[in-house]
Coordinates of C-alpha atoms in Angstrom, one line a residue:
X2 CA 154.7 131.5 209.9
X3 CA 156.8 130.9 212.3
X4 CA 158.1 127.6 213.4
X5 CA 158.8 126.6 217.0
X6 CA 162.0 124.5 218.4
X7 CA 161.0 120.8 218.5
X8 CA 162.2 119.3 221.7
X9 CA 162.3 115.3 221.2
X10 CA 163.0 112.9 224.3
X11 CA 163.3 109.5 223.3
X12 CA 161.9 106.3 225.3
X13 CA 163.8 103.9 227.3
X14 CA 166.6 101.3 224.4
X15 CA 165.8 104.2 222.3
X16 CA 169.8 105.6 221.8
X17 CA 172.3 103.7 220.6
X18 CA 175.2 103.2 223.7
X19 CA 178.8 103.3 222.8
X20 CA 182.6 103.3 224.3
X21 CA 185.5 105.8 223.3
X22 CA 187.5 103.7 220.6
X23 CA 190.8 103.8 219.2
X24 CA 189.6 105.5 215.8
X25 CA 186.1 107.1 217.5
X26 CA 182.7 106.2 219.3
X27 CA 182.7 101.9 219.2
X28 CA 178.9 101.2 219.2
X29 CA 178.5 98.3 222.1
X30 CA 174.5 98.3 222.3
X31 CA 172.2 99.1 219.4
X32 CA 168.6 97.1 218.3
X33 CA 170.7 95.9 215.1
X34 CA 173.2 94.2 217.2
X35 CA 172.1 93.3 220.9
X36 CA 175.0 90.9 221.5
X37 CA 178.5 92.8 221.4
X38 CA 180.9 91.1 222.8
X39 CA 181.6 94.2 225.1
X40 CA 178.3 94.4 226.5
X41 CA 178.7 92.9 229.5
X42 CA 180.4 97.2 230.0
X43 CA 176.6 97.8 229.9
X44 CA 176.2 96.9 233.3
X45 CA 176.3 99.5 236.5
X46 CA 178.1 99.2 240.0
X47 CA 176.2 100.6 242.3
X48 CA 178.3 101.9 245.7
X49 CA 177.0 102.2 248.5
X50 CA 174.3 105.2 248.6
X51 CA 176.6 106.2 245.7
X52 CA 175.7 107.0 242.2
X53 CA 175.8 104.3 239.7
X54 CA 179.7 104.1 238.2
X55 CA 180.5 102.4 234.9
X56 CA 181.3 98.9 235.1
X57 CA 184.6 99.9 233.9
X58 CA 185.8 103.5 234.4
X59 CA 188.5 103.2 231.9
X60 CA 185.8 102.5 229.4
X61 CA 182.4 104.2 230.3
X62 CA 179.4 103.6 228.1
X63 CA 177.7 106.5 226.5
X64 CA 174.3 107.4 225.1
X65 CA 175.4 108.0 221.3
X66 CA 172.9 109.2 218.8
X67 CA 169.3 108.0 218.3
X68 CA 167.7 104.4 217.7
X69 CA 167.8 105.3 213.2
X70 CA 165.4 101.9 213.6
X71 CA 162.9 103.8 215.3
X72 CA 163.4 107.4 215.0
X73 CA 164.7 107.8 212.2
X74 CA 161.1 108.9 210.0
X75 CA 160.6 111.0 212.7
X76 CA 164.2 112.4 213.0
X77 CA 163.9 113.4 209.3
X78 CA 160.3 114.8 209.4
X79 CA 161.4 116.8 212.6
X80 CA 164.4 118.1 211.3
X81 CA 163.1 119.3 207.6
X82 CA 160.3 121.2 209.8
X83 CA 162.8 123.2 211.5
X84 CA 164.7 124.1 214.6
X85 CA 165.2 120.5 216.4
X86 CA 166.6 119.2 219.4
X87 CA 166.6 115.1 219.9
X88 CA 168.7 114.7 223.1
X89 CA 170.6 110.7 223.4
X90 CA 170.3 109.8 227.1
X91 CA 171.6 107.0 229.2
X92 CA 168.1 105.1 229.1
X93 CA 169.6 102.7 231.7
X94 CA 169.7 105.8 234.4
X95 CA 166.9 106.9 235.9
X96 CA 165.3 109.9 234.3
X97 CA 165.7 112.0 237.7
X98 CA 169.6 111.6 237.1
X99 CA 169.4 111.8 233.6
X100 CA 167.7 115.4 233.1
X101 CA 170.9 117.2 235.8
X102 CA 172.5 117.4 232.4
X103 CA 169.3 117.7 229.6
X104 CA 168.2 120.7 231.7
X105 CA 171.3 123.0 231.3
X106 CA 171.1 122.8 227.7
X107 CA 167.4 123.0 226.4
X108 CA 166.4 126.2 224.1
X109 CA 165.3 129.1 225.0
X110 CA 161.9 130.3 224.6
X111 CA 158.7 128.5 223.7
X112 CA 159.1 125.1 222.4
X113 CA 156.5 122.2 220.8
X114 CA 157.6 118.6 222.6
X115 CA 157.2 115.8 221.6
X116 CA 158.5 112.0 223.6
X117 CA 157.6 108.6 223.2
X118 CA 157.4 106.1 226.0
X119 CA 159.6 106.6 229.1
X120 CA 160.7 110.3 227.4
X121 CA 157.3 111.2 229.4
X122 CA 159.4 110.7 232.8
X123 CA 162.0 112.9 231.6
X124 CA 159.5 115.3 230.4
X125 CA 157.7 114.5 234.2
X126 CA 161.3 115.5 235.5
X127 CA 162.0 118.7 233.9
X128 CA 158.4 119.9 234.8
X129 CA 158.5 119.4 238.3
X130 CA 162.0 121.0 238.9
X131 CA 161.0 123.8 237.2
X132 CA 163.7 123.2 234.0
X133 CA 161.0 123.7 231.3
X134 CA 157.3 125.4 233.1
X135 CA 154.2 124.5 231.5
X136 CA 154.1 127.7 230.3
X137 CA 156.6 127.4 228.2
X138 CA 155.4 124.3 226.4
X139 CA 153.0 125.5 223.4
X140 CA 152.1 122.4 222.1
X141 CA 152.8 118.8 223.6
X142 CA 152.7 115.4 222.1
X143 CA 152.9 112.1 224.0
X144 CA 153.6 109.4 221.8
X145 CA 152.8 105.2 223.5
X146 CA 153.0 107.2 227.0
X147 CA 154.0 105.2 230.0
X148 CA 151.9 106.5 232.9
X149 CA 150.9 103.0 234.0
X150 CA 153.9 101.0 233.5
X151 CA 154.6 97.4 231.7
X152 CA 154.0 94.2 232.7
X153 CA 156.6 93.4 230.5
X154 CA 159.0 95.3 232.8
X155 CA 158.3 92.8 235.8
X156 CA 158.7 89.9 233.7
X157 CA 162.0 91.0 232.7
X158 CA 163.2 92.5 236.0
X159 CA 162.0 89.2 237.7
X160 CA 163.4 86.7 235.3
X161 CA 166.0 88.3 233.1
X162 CA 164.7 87.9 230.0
X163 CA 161.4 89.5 228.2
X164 CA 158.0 87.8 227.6
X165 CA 159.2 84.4 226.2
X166 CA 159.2 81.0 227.6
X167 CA 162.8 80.1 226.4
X168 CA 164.5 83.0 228.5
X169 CA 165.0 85.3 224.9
X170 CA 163.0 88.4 223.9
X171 CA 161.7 89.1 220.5
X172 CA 165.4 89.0 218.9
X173 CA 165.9 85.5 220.8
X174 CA 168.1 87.3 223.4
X175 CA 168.3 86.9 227.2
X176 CA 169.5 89.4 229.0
X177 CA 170.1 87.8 233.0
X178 CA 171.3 89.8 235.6
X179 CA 173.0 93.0 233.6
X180 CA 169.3 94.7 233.4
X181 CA 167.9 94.1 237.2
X182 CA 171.3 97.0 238.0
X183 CA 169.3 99.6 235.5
X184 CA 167.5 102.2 238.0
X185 CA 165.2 103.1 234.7
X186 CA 163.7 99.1 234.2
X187 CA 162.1 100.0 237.9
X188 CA 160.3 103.4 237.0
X189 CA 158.3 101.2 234.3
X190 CA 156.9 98.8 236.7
X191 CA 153.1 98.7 236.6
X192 CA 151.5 101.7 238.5
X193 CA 148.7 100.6 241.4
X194 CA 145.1 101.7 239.6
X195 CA 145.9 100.7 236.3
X196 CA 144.8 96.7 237.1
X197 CA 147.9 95.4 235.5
X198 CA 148.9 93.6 238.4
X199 CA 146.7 92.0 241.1
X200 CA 147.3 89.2 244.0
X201 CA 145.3 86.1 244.3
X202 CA 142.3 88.1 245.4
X203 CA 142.4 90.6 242.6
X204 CA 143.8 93.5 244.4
X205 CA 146.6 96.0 243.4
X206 CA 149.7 94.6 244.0
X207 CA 152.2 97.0 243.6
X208 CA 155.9 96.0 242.4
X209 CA 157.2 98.8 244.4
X210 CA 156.7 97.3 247.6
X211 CA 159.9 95.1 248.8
X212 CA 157.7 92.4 250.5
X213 CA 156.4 91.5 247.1
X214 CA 159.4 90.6 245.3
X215 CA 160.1 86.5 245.3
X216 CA 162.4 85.4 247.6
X217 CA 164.8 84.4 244.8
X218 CA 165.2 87.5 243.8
X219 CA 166.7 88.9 246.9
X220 CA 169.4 86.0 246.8
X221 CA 173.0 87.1 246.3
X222 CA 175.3 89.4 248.9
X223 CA 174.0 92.9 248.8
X224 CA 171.2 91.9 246.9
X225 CA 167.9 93.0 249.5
X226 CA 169.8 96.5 250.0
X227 CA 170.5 97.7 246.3
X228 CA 166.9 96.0 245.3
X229 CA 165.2 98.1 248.7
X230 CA 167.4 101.2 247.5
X231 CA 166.2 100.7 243.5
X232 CA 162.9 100.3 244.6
X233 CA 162.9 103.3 246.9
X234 CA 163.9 105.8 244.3
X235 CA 161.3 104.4 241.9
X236 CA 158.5 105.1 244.9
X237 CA 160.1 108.6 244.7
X238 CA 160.3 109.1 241.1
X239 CA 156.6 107.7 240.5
X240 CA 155.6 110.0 243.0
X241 CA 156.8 113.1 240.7
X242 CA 155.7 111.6 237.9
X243 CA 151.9 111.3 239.2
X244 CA 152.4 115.3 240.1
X245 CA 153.4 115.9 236.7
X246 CA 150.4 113.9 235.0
X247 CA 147.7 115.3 237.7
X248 CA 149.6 119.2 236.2
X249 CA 148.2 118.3 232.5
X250 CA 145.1 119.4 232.5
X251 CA 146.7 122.9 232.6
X252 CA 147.8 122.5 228.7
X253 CA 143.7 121.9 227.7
X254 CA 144.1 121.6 224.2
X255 CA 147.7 122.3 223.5
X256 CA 148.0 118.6 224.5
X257 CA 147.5 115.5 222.4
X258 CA 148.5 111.6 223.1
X259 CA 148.7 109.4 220.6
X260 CA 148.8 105.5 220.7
X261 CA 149.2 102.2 218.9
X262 CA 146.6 98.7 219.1
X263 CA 146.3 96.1 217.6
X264 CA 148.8 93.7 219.1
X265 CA 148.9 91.2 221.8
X266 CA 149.5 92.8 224.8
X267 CA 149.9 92.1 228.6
X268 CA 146.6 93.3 229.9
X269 CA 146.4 91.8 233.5
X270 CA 148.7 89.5 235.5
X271 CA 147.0 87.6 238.6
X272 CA 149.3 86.4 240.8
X273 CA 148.2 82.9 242.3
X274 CA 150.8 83.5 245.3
X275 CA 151.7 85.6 247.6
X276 CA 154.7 87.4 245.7
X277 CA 155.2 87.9 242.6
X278 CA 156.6 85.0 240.2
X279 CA 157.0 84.7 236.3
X280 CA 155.4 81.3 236.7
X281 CA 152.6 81.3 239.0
X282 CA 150.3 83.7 237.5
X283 CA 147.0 84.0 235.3
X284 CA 148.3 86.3 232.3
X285 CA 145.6 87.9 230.4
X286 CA 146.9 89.2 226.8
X287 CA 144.3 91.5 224.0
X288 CA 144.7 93.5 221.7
X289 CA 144.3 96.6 223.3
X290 CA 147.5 97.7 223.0
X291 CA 150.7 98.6 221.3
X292 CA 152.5 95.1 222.5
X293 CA 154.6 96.4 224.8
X294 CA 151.7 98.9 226.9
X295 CA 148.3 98.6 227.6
X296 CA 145.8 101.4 225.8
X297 CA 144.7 102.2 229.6
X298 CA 148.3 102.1 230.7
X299 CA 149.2 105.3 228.3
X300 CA 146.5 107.4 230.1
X301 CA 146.6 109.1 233.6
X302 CA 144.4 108.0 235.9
X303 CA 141.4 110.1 236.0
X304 CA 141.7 112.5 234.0
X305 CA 139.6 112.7 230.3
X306 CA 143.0 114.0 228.3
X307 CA 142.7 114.3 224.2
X308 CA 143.6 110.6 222.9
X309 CA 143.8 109.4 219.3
X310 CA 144.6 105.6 218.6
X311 CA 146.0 104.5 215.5
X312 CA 145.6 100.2 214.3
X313 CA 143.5 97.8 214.9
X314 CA 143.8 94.1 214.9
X315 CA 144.3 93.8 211.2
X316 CA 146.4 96.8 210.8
X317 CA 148.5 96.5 214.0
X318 CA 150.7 99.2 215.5
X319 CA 153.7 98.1 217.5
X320 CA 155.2 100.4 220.4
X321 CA 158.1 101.1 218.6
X322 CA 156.8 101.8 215.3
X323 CA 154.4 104.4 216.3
X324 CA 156.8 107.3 215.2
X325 CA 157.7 105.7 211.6
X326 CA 153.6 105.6 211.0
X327 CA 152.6 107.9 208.0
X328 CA 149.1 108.7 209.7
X329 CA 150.6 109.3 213.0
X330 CA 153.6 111.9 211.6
X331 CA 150.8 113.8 209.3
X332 CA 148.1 114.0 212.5
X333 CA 151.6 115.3 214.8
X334 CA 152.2 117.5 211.9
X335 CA 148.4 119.3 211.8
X336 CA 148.3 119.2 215.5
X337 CA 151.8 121.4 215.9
X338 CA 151.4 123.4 212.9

């Protein structure tokens, strides 16, 4: 039987970044080791209407190899299966940028695909610029999906840090101003429809929209204009993205999303003011999701698409464990088989 290329597109902090070395590649950002001392290189300069440059030419970060932490069950499972190819990309880039260079070099032919996470944007990309047709997909997986966004995202865009009350995510980190420069946080802000984010009256608020923002958060020279421009290639990207999940009906049954439950998870945030604030909000958290998305957050909106969850309360399964789970790999392996 014959065995199709596997094309694998990773999620957003899922490649390790690095800088040219003296003696080779010098890793600068990995999950193992979030606070190099040459991290602050991680951050972007954004020119005016210009592409994002490195925050030192001299020494421009990379995209490496994949997360092993995450991937790296699935990496061996994938390759011992046969033909693979696991792209590293910039996952502080936005996936529109990103996939100029993915595209030129994908096999030829029929492939099976796989992504986890924000790999479905990049997967959204090459779709809808007509890089890889549907036609040529014969089977797709979507792993903890991200058509609805993360509240997590805002919290961490608006305060510059992730969902803790000390300023430090779940490694204790804080992460300040260097992420609200990455175009990709902004292409996982929740999507209006999902009900992750609401005003005072519980309508959609969408984090898309400038007027929403706090007023804190447009302090700083520049800052209004590269926040109106990040925002405005988001409203552009999400608007591809939507096209590409409203297309995947086409695939019937050669499509299959898997997710993960069982943790507490960011279900709704009502704001209690007129803009959006880490502090003035009515958070409510279930388990009805992976900790990171929202079970209805990893579905598109309105569509009935083949879903199969994996955990439950006792037997959690966390976003970024969902490829390393020995019931999800075996139901991916039947399904592409």
């Amino acid at each position: 039987m014959t065995t199709h290329p596997l094309l694998f597109l990773h999620g957003i902090r899922g490649s390790r970044l690095a800088i040219r070395g003296g003696t080779g590649p010098e890793i600068i950002w990995e999950l193992a080791h979030e606070t190099h001392p040459l991290g602050f290189l991680l951050c972007l300069h954004h020119e005016e209407q210009g592409d994002p440059l490195p925050a030192d030419p001299s020494r421009p970060v990379f995209p490496l190899d994949l997360e092993p932490e995450i991937y790296g069950d699935f990496l061996s499972w994938a390759a011992a299966r046969g033909p693979l190819h696991a792209p590293p990309w910039d996952w502080r880039q936005e996936p529109s940028r990103v996939v100029r260079e993915l595209a030129a070099d994908l096999p030829d032919g029929s492939l099976d695909v796989v992504v986890h996470s924000m790999g479905l944007h990049l997967l959204g990309e090459l779709v809808m610029m007509g890089a890889l047709p549907l036609a040529r997909i014969r089977r797709l997986v979507l792993a903890a999906p991200s058509f609805g966004g993360a509240l997590d995202i805002q919290h961490v865009l608006l305060s510059g840090c992730d969902r803790e009350a000390d300023c430090g995510d779940a490694t204790g980190n804080a992460y300040g101003l260097l992420v609200r420069g990455f175009p990709s946080l902004y292409r996982l802000l929740p999507v209006p429809g999902y009900g992750l984010l609401v005003n005072s009256e519980g309508l959609a608020l969408d984090p898309l929209d400038l007027e929403n923002w706090p007023l804190e958060a447009l302090e700083g020279e520049g800052r209004p204009h590269l926040l109106a421009r990040l925002l405005e290639g988001a409203r552009r990207d999400r608007a591809r993205l939507l096209g590409f999940a409203a297309r995947l009906e086409e695939l019937d049954k050669r499509l299959l999303i898997v997710s993960g439950q069982g943790l507490p998870t960011p279900l709704r945030c009502r704001m209690e003011g007129p803009r959006m604030s880490c502090h003035a909000v009515d958070l409510t958290m279930g388990t009805a999701g992976d900790g990171r998305l929202a079970l209805a957050a990893q579905r598109p909106l309105g569509q009935e698409l083949p879903h199969e969850i994996f955990g439950d309360a006792v037997r959690p399964l966390a976003h970024g464990e969902i490829l390393r789970h020995g019931e999800v790999l075996a139901r991916i392996a039947a399904f592409l088989a």
